[in-house]
Amino acid sequence: MNVKQLIALNEVKNGHNLLVLGQSGTGKSHLVCNIEQELKKGGKTVAVTGTTGVASLNIGGITVHSWSGIADGHYSNDKLLQKLTIDEHFQKYKLNIKQTDVLILDEISMLSAKMFNQIEFICRNIRDSDLYFGGIQIIGSGDFFQLPPVPDLLNRDPGEFCFKSDVFKNVFRHKVVLDKVMRQDEPDFVKAIHDISRGELPTDTHNLLKRLQRPLPWQ
Ligand SMILES: Nc1ncnc2c1ncn2[C@@H]1O[C@H](COP(=O)(O)OP(=O)(O)OP(=O)(O)O)[C@@H](O)[C@H]1O
C-alpha cells in the first residue's frame, strides 16, 4: 500500500470512522479490501457493502440495501424499524446490524442522504444506543465527482448527496484523500481523467482527446 493508504488503514485501526476519497484509480477499493482483511485478522466482524450490485461485486461484498433490509427505500423509518423488530423475514438484517463491528460503504457517492440517514437510524435503534449507527465503526469510500445518487421520486427520495446530511458531517470527522493514481502511470491521461471528472476541458486535455480520435472500424 502507498503512504496515504497506510495512513487511512491506521486511522481505521485506531477505531475512527473514516471517509476515503480520491479520483478513479487511486486505490480506494484496493484499500477497502486491505482494511477488511486487517480488521478480520483482529477478530472484528466486518460488513463490506456497496451501493450498487456491480460496485459490491467488485469488492466481494453485498449491497447495503440487502445488508440492512432498506431494500428500495420505500419503508418509512418507523415501519422499517417495526419490521426489523417483529417480522421474521427481517431477522437476518437485524442480526447483520447487531453483529457488525465495522460497516464499509463503498461507492458512497451513490448513496442518497435519505438512505444514509435511514441506515443510521435503524442501526442506532436496533442496537439500542445513543451513538451514531449504534456505535458501528463506519468507513465510507468513493468519489463524489463520479456517479451521484439516483433520485427516486416514487419513494420521496430526491437523490440528495449524502454529504448534505448533518449526520454525515458528524459521523465522518476523519478523512483521507488518496491522490496518487495507481491504475495508470501516463501523466497526461491521469490529468485528463481528473479534468473530465470535474466537468473541465482545458486545451491540453481537449488536444489529447482529439489526438485519440480515429475512424471506427466499420466506418
Ligand atoms: N498500493 C497499491 N499497489 C499496487 N497496486 C495498487 C495499489 N493500490 C491500488 N492498486 C491498483 O490500482 C488499480 C486501481 O485501484 P482501485 O480499483 O482500488 O481504485 P479505485 O480508486 O477504487 O478506482 P475507481 O474509483 O475507478 O473504482 C487496481 O488495479 C489496484 O489493484
PDB file of C-alpha atoms and ligand atoms in Angstrom:
ATOM      1  CA  MET A   1       0.000   0.000   0.000  1.00  0.00           C
ATOM      2  CA  ASN A   2       1.153   3.578  -0.563  1.00  0.00           C
ATOM      3  CA  VAL A   3       1.653   6.159   2.187  1.00  0.00           C
ATOM      4  CA  LYS A   4      -1.867   7.619   2.079  1.00  0.00           C
ATOM      5  CA  GLN A   5      -3.407   4.156   2.072  1.00  0.00           C
ATOM      6  CA  LEU A   6      -1.346   3.256   5.140  1.00  0.00           C
ATOM      7  CA  ILE A   7      -2.429   6.451   6.895  1.00  0.00           C
ATOM      8  CA  ALA A   8      -6.056   5.512   6.178  1.00  0.00           C
ATOM      9  CA  LEU A   9      -5.555   1.974   7.481  1.00  0.00           C
ATOM     10  CA  ASN A  10      -4.008   3.378  10.632  1.00  0.00           C
ATOM     11  CA  GLU A  11      -6.977   5.701  11.241  1.00  0.00           C
ATOM     12  CA  VAL A  12      -9.293   2.718  10.948  1.00  0.00           C
ATOM     13  CA  LYS A  13      -7.173   0.566  13.261  1.00  0.00           C
ATOM     14  CA  ASN A  14      -7.360   3.393  15.794  1.00  0.00           C
ATOM     15  CA  GLY A  15     -11.127   2.927  15.755  1.00  0.00           C
ATOM     16  CA  HIS A  16     -12.140   6.091  13.882  1.00  0.00           C
ATOM     17  CA  ASN A  17     -14.936   6.391  11.371  1.00  0.00           C
ATOM     18  CA  LEU A  18     -13.221   7.267   8.114  1.00  0.00           C
ATOM     19  CA  LEU A  19     -14.143   8.795   4.775  1.00  0.00           C
ATOM     20  CA  VAL A  20     -11.806   7.755   1.947  1.00  0.00           C
ATOM     21  CA  LEU A  21     -11.967   9.937  -1.153  1.00  0.00           C
ATOM     22  CA  GLY A  22      -9.948  10.011  -4.354  1.00  0.00           C
ATOM     23  CA  GLN A  23     -10.392  10.122  -8.094  1.00  0.00           C
ATOM     24  CA  SER A  24     -10.792   6.992 -10.197  1.00  0.00           C
ATOM     25  CA  GLY A  25      -7.873   4.582  -9.920  1.00  0.00           C
ATOM     26  CA  THR A  26      -6.344   5.970  -6.723  1.00  0.00           C
ATOM     27  CA  GLY A  27      -6.804   2.634  -4.945  1.00  0.00           C
ATOM     28  CA  LYS A  28      -9.939   3.114  -2.857  1.00  0.00           C
ATOM     29  CA  SER A  29     -11.269  -0.412  -3.460  1.00  0.00           C
ATOM     30  CA  HIS A  30      -7.786  -1.859  -3.001  1.00  0.00           C
ATOM     31  CA  LEU A  31      -7.593  -0.106   0.364  1.00  0.00           C
ATOM     32  CA  VAL A  32     -11.067  -1.272   1.374  1.00  0.00           C
ATOM     33  CA  CYS A  33     -10.075  -4.903   0.730  1.00  0.00           C
ATOM     34  CA  ASN A  34      -6.904  -4.462   2.803  1.00  0.00           C
ATOM     35  CA  ILE A  35      -8.847  -2.823   5.622  1.00  0.00           C
ATOM     36  CA  GLU A  36     -11.316  -5.701   5.609  1.00  0.00           C
ATOM     37  CA  GLN A  37      -8.520  -8.284   5.828  1.00  0.00           C
ATOM     38  CA  GLU A  38      -6.659  -6.441   8.593  1.00  0.00           C
ATOM     39  CA  LEU A  39      -9.764  -5.947  10.718  1.00  0.00           C
ATOM     40  CA  LYS A  40     -10.851  -9.551  10.294  1.00  0.00           C
ATOM     41  CA  LYS A  41      -7.396 -10.668  11.400  1.00  0.00           C
ATOM     42  CA  GLY A  42      -8.016  -8.637  14.549  1.00  0.00           C
ATOM     43  CA  GLY A  43     -11.251 -10.547  15.166  1.00  0.00           C
ATOM     44  CA  LYS A  44     -13.705  -7.848  14.011  1.00  0.00           C
ATOM     45  CA  THR A  45     -16.927  -8.594  12.179  1.00  0.00           C
ATOM     46  CA  VAL A  46     -16.770  -6.518   9.010  1.00  0.00           C
ATOM     47  CA  ALA A  47     -19.654  -5.922   6.607  1.00  0.00           C
ATOM     48  CA  VAL A  48     -18.427  -4.941   3.163  1.00  0.00           C
ATOM     49  CA  THR A  49     -21.168  -3.228   1.203  1.00  0.00           C
ATOM     50  CA  GLY A  50     -21.554  -1.172  -1.938  1.00  0.00           C
ATOM     51  CA  THR A  51     -24.364   0.984  -3.232  1.00  0.00           C
ATOM     52  CA  THR A  52     -24.923  -0.988  -6.443  1.00  0.00           C
ATOM     53  CA  GLY A  53     -24.688  -4.667  -7.324  1.00  0.00           C
ATOM     54  CA  VAL A  54     -21.665  -4.125  -9.571  1.00  0.00           C
ATOM     55  CA  ALA A  55     -19.810  -1.982  -7.024  1.00  0.00           C
ATOM     56  CA  SER A  56     -20.437  -4.609  -4.348  1.00  0.00           C
ATOM     57  CA  LEU A  57     -19.247  -7.490  -6.530  1.00  0.00           C
ATOM     58  CA  ASN A  58     -16.034  -5.588  -7.226  1.00  0.00           C
ATOM     59  CA  ILE A  59     -15.119  -5.698  -3.526  1.00  0.00           C
ATOM     60  CA  GLY A  60     -16.645  -9.105  -2.769  1.00  0.00           C
ATOM     61  CA  GLY A  61     -19.500  -7.629  -0.754  1.00  0.00           C
ATOM     62  CA  ILE A  62     -23.251  -7.139  -0.971  1.00  0.00           C
ATOM     63  CA  THR A  63     -25.379  -4.057  -1.480  1.00  0.00           C
ATOM     64  CA  VAL A  64     -26.030  -2.022   1.639  1.00  0.00           C
ATOM     65  CA  HIS A  65     -29.709  -2.361   0.777  1.00  0.00           C
ATOM     66  CA  SER A  66     -29.549  -6.139   1.167  1.00  0.00           C
ATOM     67  CA  TRP A  67     -27.334  -5.931   4.234  1.00  0.00           C
ATOM     68  CA  SER A  68     -29.708  -3.637   6.114  1.00  0.00           C
ATOM     69  CA  GLY A  69     -33.172  -4.530   4.794  1.00  0.00           C
ATOM     70  CA  ILE A  70     -33.845  -0.992   3.498  1.00  0.00           C
ATOM     71  CA  ALA A  71     -34.499  -2.557   0.064  1.00  0.00           C
ATOM     72  CA  ASP A  72     -35.521   0.153  -2.415  1.00  0.00           C
ATOM     73  CA  GLY A  73     -36.187   2.670   0.345  1.00  0.00           C
ATOM     74  CA  HIS A  74     -39.987   2.518   0.296  1.00  0.00           C
ATOM     75  CA  TYR A  75     -40.372   1.958   4.052  1.00  0.00           C
ATOM     76  CA  SER A  76     -40.652   4.862   6.455  1.00  0.00           C
ATOM     77  CA  ASN A  77     -38.127   4.772   9.308  1.00  0.00           C
ATOM     78  CA  ASP A  78     -40.749   3.602  11.801  1.00  0.00           C
ATOM     79  CA  LYS A  79     -42.172   0.934   9.505  1.00  0.00           C
ATOM     80  CA  LEU A  80     -38.714  -0.466   8.788  1.00  0.00           C
ATOM     81  CA  LEU A  81     -37.831  -0.479  12.473  1.00  0.00           C
ATOM     82  CA  GLN A  82     -41.057  -2.301  13.214  1.00  0.00           C
ATOM     83  CA  LYS A  83     -40.311  -4.909  10.542  1.00  0.00           C
ATOM     84  CA  LEU A  84     -36.790  -5.410  11.874  1.00  0.00           C
ATOM     85  CA  THR A  85     -38.194  -5.864  15.349  1.00  0.00           C
ATOM     86  CA  ILE A  86     -41.066  -8.288  14.725  1.00  0.00           C
ATOM     87  CA  ASP A  87     -41.077  -9.597  11.134  1.00  0.00           C
ATOM     88  CA  GLU A  88     -39.379 -12.987  10.868  1.00  0.00           C
ATOM     89  CA  HIS A  89     -38.277 -12.245   7.276  1.00  0.00           C
ATOM     90  CA  PHE A  90     -36.248  -9.305   8.573  1.00  0.00           C
ATOM     91  CA  GLN A  91     -34.372 -11.166  11.307  1.00  0.00           C
ATOM     92  CA  LYS A  92     -31.308 -11.757   9.098  1.00  0.00           C
ATOM     93  CA  TYR A  93     -30.971  -7.978   8.634  1.00  0.00           C
ATOM     94  CA  LYS A  94     -31.421  -7.411  12.351  1.00  0.00           C
ATOM     95  CA  LEU A  95     -28.667  -9.937  13.009  1.00  0.00           C
ATOM     96  CA  ASN A  96     -26.382  -8.189  10.489  1.00  0.00           C
ATOM     97  CA  ILE A  97     -26.910  -4.895  12.284  1.00  0.00           C
ATOM     98  CA  LYS A  98     -26.458  -6.349  15.757  1.00  0.00           C
ATOM     99  CA  GLN A  99     -23.357  -8.395  14.955  1.00  0.00           C
ATOM    100  CA  THR A 100     -21.366  -5.958  12.791  1.00  0.00           C
ATOM    101  CA  ASP A 101     -18.415  -4.102  14.297  1.00  0.00           C
ATOM    102  CA  VAL A 102     -17.371  -2.266  11.131  1.00  0.00           C
ATOM    103  CA  LEU A 103     -19.562  -1.290   8.175  1.00  0.00           C
ATOM    104  CA  ILE A 104     -17.846  -0.401   4.908  1.00  0.00           C
ATOM    105  CA  LEU A 105     -19.899   1.728   2.499  1.00  0.00           C
ATOM    106  CA  ASP A 106     -18.108   1.660  -0.849  1.00  0.00           C
ATOM    107  CA  GLU A 107     -19.104   3.916  -3.779  1.00  0.00           C
ATOM    108  CA  ILE A 108     -20.712   6.147  -1.173  1.00  0.00           C
ATOM    109  CA  SER A 109     -21.301   8.935  -3.726  1.00  0.00           C
ATOM    110  CA  MET A 110     -24.324   6.970  -4.971  1.00  0.00           C
ATOM    111  CA  LEU A 111     -25.903   6.659  -1.534  1.00  0.00           C
ATOM    112  CA  SER A 112     -28.561   9.361  -1.084  1.00  0.00           C
ATOM    113  CA  ALA A 113     -28.853  11.440   2.087  1.00  0.00           C
ATOM    114  CA  LYS A 114     -32.244   9.818   2.746  1.00  0.00           C
ATOM    115  CA  MET A 115     -30.808   6.290   2.531  1.00  0.00           C
ATOM    116  CA  PHE A 116     -27.742   7.220   4.588  1.00  0.00           C
ATOM    117  CA  ASN A 117     -29.955   8.702   7.317  1.00  0.00           C
ATOM    118  CA  GLN A 118     -32.251   5.697   7.297  1.00  0.00           C
ATOM    119  CA  ILE A 119     -29.393   3.214   7.686  1.00  0.00           C
ATOM    120  CA  GLU A 120     -28.021   5.292  10.567  1.00  0.00           C
ATOM    121  CA  PHE A 121     -31.482   5.418  12.188  1.00  0.00           C
ATOM    122  CA  ILE A 122     -32.116   1.676  12.081  1.00  0.00           C
ATOM    123  CA  CYS A 123     -28.595   0.784  13.262  1.00  0.00           C
ATOM    124  CA  ARG A 124     -28.876   3.179  16.226  1.00  0.00           C
ATOM    125  CA  ASN A 125     -32.322   1.921  17.200  1.00  0.00           C
ATOM    126  CA  ILE A 126     -31.756  -1.801  16.673  1.00  0.00           C
ATOM    127  CA  ARG A 127     -28.558  -1.581  18.725  1.00  0.00           C
ATOM    128  CA  ASP A 128     -30.423   0.471  21.324  1.00  0.00           C
ATOM    129  CA  SER A 129     -27.689   3.076  21.547  1.00  0.00           C
ATOM    130  CA  ASP A 130     -27.344   6.859  21.527  1.00  0.00           C
ATOM    131  CA  LEU A 131     -24.261   6.662  19.303  1.00  0.00           C
ATOM    132  CA  TYR A 132     -24.381   7.285  15.556  1.00  0.00           C
ATOM    133  CA  PHE A 133     -25.006   3.997  13.738  1.00  0.00           C
ATOM    134  CA  GLY A 134     -25.377   2.455  17.187  1.00  0.00           C
ATOM    135  CA  GLY A 135     -21.618   2.554  17.587  1.00  0.00           C
ATOM    136  CA  ILE A 136     -20.786   0.570  14.422  1.00  0.00           C
ATOM    137  CA  GLN A 137     -17.496   1.892  13.015  1.00  0.00           C
ATOM    138  CA  ILE A 138     -18.228   3.356   9.569  1.00  0.00           C
ATOM    139  CA  ILE A 139     -15.869   3.512   6.604  1.00  0.00           C
ATOM    140  CA  GLY A 140     -17.153   5.385   3.573  1.00  0.00           C
ATOM    141  CA  SER A 141     -15.268   5.261   0.321  1.00  0.00           C
ATOM    142  CA  GLY A 142     -15.898   6.875  -3.036  1.00  0.00           C
ATOM    143  CA  ASP A 143     -15.560   9.867  -5.317  1.00  0.00           C
ATOM    144  CA  PHE A 144     -18.297  12.482  -5.366  1.00  0.00           C
ATOM    145  CA  PHE A 145     -17.181  13.521  -8.874  1.00  0.00           C
ATOM    146  CA  GLN A 146     -18.280  10.113 -10.153  1.00  0.00           C
ATOM    147  CA  LEU A 147     -21.884   8.887 -10.124  1.00  0.00           C
ATOM    148  CA  PRO A 148     -24.433  10.771  -7.977  1.00  0.00           C
ATOM    149  CA  PRO A 149     -27.406   9.149  -6.168  1.00  0.00           C
ATOM    150  CA  VAL A 150     -30.352   8.272  -8.392  1.00  0.00           C
ATOM    151  CA  PRO A 151     -33.471  10.263  -7.404  1.00  0.00           C
ATOM    152  CA  ASP A 152     -36.438   8.034  -6.579  1.00  0.00           C
ATOM    153  CA  LEU A 153     -39.466  10.296  -6.515  1.00  0.00           C
ATOM    154  CA  LEU A 154     -41.840   7.347  -6.064  1.00  0.00           C
ATOM    155  CA  ASN A 155     -40.257   6.787  -2.656  1.00  0.00           C
ATOM    156  CA  ARG A 156     -39.868  10.502  -1.875  1.00  0.00           C
ATOM    157  CA  ASP A 157     -36.104  10.424  -2.303  1.00  0.00           C
ATOM    158  CA  PRO A 158     -34.877  13.490  -4.235  1.00  0.00           C
ATOM    159  CA  GLY A 159     -31.424  11.905  -4.535  1.00  0.00           C
ATOM    160  CA  GLU A 160     -29.501  14.444  -2.470  1.00  0.00           C
ATOM    161  CA  PHE A 161     -25.816  13.714  -1.912  1.00  0.00           C
ATOM    162  CA  CYS A 162     -25.287  12.051   1.476  1.00  0.00           C
ATOM    163  CA  PHE A 163     -22.706  14.683   2.434  1.00  0.00           C
ATOM    164  CA  LYS A 164     -25.617  17.138   2.699  1.00  0.00           C
ATOM    165  CA  SER A 165     -26.855  15.219   5.736  1.00  0.00           C
ATOM    166  CA  ASP A 166     -25.877  16.635   9.150  1.00  0.00           C
ATOM    167  CA  VAL A 167     -25.369  13.079  10.364  1.00  0.00           C
ATOM    168  CA  PHE A 168     -22.748  12.556   7.637  1.00  0.00           C
ATOM    169  CA  LYS A 169     -20.773  15.580   8.829  1.00  0.00           C
ATOM    170  CA  ASN A 170     -20.824  14.348  12.410  1.00  0.00           C
ATOM    171  CA  VAL A 171     -20.010  10.744  11.548  1.00  0.00           C
ATOM    172  CA  PHE A 172     -17.050  11.462   9.265  1.00  0.00           C
ATOM    173  CA  ARG A 173     -14.727  13.678  11.267  1.00  0.00           C
ATOM    174  CA  HIS A 174     -11.708  11.864   9.801  1.00  0.00           C
ATOM    175  CA  LYS A 175     -10.985  11.917   6.078  1.00  0.00           C
ATOM    176  CA  VAL A 176      -8.163  10.726   3.837  1.00  0.00           C
ATOM    177  CA  VAL A 177      -7.907  11.823   0.213  1.00  0.00           C
ATOM    178  CA  LEU A 178      -5.952   9.358  -1.932  1.00  0.00           C
ATOM    179  CA  ASP A 179      -4.139  11.402  -4.547  1.00  0.00           C
ATOM    180  CA  LYS A 180      -1.835   9.003  -6.372  1.00  0.00           C
ATOM    181  CA  VAL A 181      -3.455   7.301  -9.348  1.00  0.00           C
ATOM    182  CA  MET A 182      -2.391   3.652  -9.190  1.00  0.00           C
ATOM    183  CA  ARG A 183      -4.268   2.440 -12.270  1.00  0.00           C
ATOM    184  CA  GLN A 184      -2.326   4.398 -14.910  1.00  0.00           C
ATOM    185  CA  ASP A 185       1.087   5.968 -14.983  1.00  0.00           C
ATOM    186  CA  GLU A 186       0.671   8.227 -18.018  1.00  0.00           C
ATOM    187  CA  PRO A 187       0.517  11.740 -16.510  1.00  0.00           C
ATOM    188  CA  ASP A 188      -1.415  13.264 -19.446  1.00  0.00           C
ATOM    189  CA  PHE A 189      -4.071  10.582 -19.254  1.00  0.00           C
ATOM    190  CA  VAL A 190      -4.331  10.866 -15.447  1.00  0.00           C
ATOM    191  CA  LYS A 191      -4.761  14.627 -15.768  1.00  0.00           C
ATOM    192  CA  ALA A 192      -7.390  14.207 -18.489  1.00  0.00           C
ATOM    193  CA  ILE A 193      -9.464  11.892 -16.260  1.00  0.00           C
ATOM    194  CA  HIS A 194      -9.140  14.398 -13.425  1.00  0.00           C
ATOM    195  CA  ASP A 195     -10.260  17.310 -15.649  1.00  0.00           C
ATOM    196  CA  ILE A 196     -13.175  15.456 -17.198  1.00  0.00           C
ATOM    197  CA  SER A 197     -14.471  14.163 -13.860  1.00  0.00           C
ATOM    198  CA  ARG A 198     -14.747  17.796 -12.788  1.00  0.00           C
ATOM    199  CA  GLY A 199     -16.504  18.808 -15.995  1.00  0.00           C
ATOM    200  CA  GLU A 200     -13.489  20.792 -17.214  1.00  0.00           C
ATOM    201  CA  LEU A 201     -11.922  20.683 -20.666  1.00  0.00           C
ATOM    202  CA  PRO A 202      -8.697  22.735 -20.805  1.00  0.00           C
ATOM    203  CA  THR A 203      -6.867  22.963 -24.121  1.00  0.00           C
ATOM    204  CA  ASP A 204      -4.263  20.281 -23.337  1.00  0.00           C
ATOM    205  CA  THR A 205      -6.945  17.740 -22.398  1.00  0.00           C
ATOM    206  CA  HIS A 206      -9.020  18.719 -25.426  1.00  0.00           C
ATOM    207  CA  ASN A 207      -5.989  18.201 -27.673  1.00  0.00           C
ATOM    208  CA  LEU A 208      -5.201  14.828 -26.062  1.00  0.00           C
ATOM    209  CA  LEU A 209      -8.753  13.623 -26.696  1.00  0.00           C
ATOM    210  CA  LYS A 210      -8.638  14.891 -30.291  1.00  0.00           C
ATOM    211  CA  ARG A 211      -5.377  13.012 -30.843  1.00  0.00           C
ATOM    212  CA  LEU A 212      -7.145   9.808 -29.790  1.00  0.00           C
ATOM    213  CA  GLN A 213      -9.865  10.267 -32.410  1.00  0.00           C
ATOM    214  CA  ARG A 214      -9.908   7.617 -35.147  1.00  0.00           C
ATOM    215  CA  PRO A 215     -12.489   6.223 -37.517  1.00  0.00           C
ATOM    216  CA  LEU A 216     -14.497   3.309 -36.173  1.00  0.00           C
ATOM    217  CA  PRO A 217     -13.519   0.021 -37.908  1.00  0.00           C
ATOM    218  CA  TRP A 218     -16.875  -0.257 -39.675  1.00  0.00           C
ATOM    219  CA  GLN A 219     -16.902   3.357 -40.929  1.00  0.00           C
TER     220      GLN A 219
HETATM  221  N1  LIG B   1      -0.847   0.299  -3.261  1.00  0.00           N
HETATM  222  C1  LIG B   1      -1.064  -0.280  -4.434  1.00  0.00           C
HETATM  223  N2  LIG B   1      -0.073  -1.001  -5.022  1.00  0.00           N
HETATM  224  C2  LIG B   1      -0.256  -1.579  -6.224  1.00  0.00           C
HETATM  225  N3  LIG B   1      -1.399  -1.506  -6.936  1.00  0.00           N
HETATM  226  C3  LIG B   1      -2.402  -0.792  -6.412  1.00  0.00           C
HETATM  227  C4  LIG B   1      -2.304  -0.153  -5.137  1.00  0.00           C
HETATM  228  N4  LIG B   1      -3.460   0.474  -4.892  1.00  0.00           N
HETATM  229  C5  LIG B   1      -4.258   0.228  -5.944  1.00  0.00           C
HETATM  230  N5  LIG B   1      -3.633  -0.524  -6.856  1.00  0.00           N
HETATM  231  C6  LIG B   1      -4.154  -0.989  -8.149  1.00  0.00           C
HETATM  232  O1  LIG B   1      -4.588   0.156  -8.874  1.00  0.00           O
HETATM  233  C7  LIG B   1      -5.781  -0.139  -9.606  1.00  0.00           C
HETATM  234  C8  LIG B   1      -6.870   0.828  -9.207  1.00  0.00           C
HETATM  235  O2  LIG B   1      -7.218   0.611  -7.848  1.00  0.00           O
HETATM  236  P1  LIG B   1      -8.729   0.636  -7.346  1.00  0.00           P
HETATM  237  O3  LIG B   1      -9.623  -0.117  -8.267  1.00  0.00           O
HETATM  238  O4  LIG B   1      -8.706   0.230  -5.914  1.00  0.00           O
HETATM  239  O5  LIG B   1      -9.045   2.194  -7.492  1.00  0.00           O
HETATM  240  P2  LIG B   1     -10.382   2.988  -7.159  1.00  0.00           P
HETATM  241  O6  LIG B   1      -9.956   4.271  -6.541  1.00  0.00           O
HETATM  242  O7  LIG B   1     -11.296   2.118  -6.358  1.00  0.00           O
HETATM  243  O8  LIG B   1     -10.968   3.249  -8.603  1.00  0.00           O
HETATM  244  P3  LIG B   1     -12.488   3.576  -9.057  1.00  0.00           P
HETATM  245  O9  LIG B   1     -12.899   4.867  -8.374  1.00  0.00           O
HETATM  246  O10 LIG B   1     -12.384   3.734 -10.549  1.00  0.00           O
HETATM  247  O11 LIG B   1     -13.331   2.399  -8.636  1.00  0.00           O
HETATM  248  C9  LIG B   1      -6.121  -1.592  -9.289  1.00  0.00           C
HETATM  249  O12 LIG B   1      -5.603  -2.391 -10.329  1.00  0.00           O
HETATM  250  C10 LIG B   1      -5.387  -1.855  -7.988  1.00  0.00           C
HETATM  251  O13 LIG B   1      -5.059  -3.220  -7.848  1.00  0.00           O
END
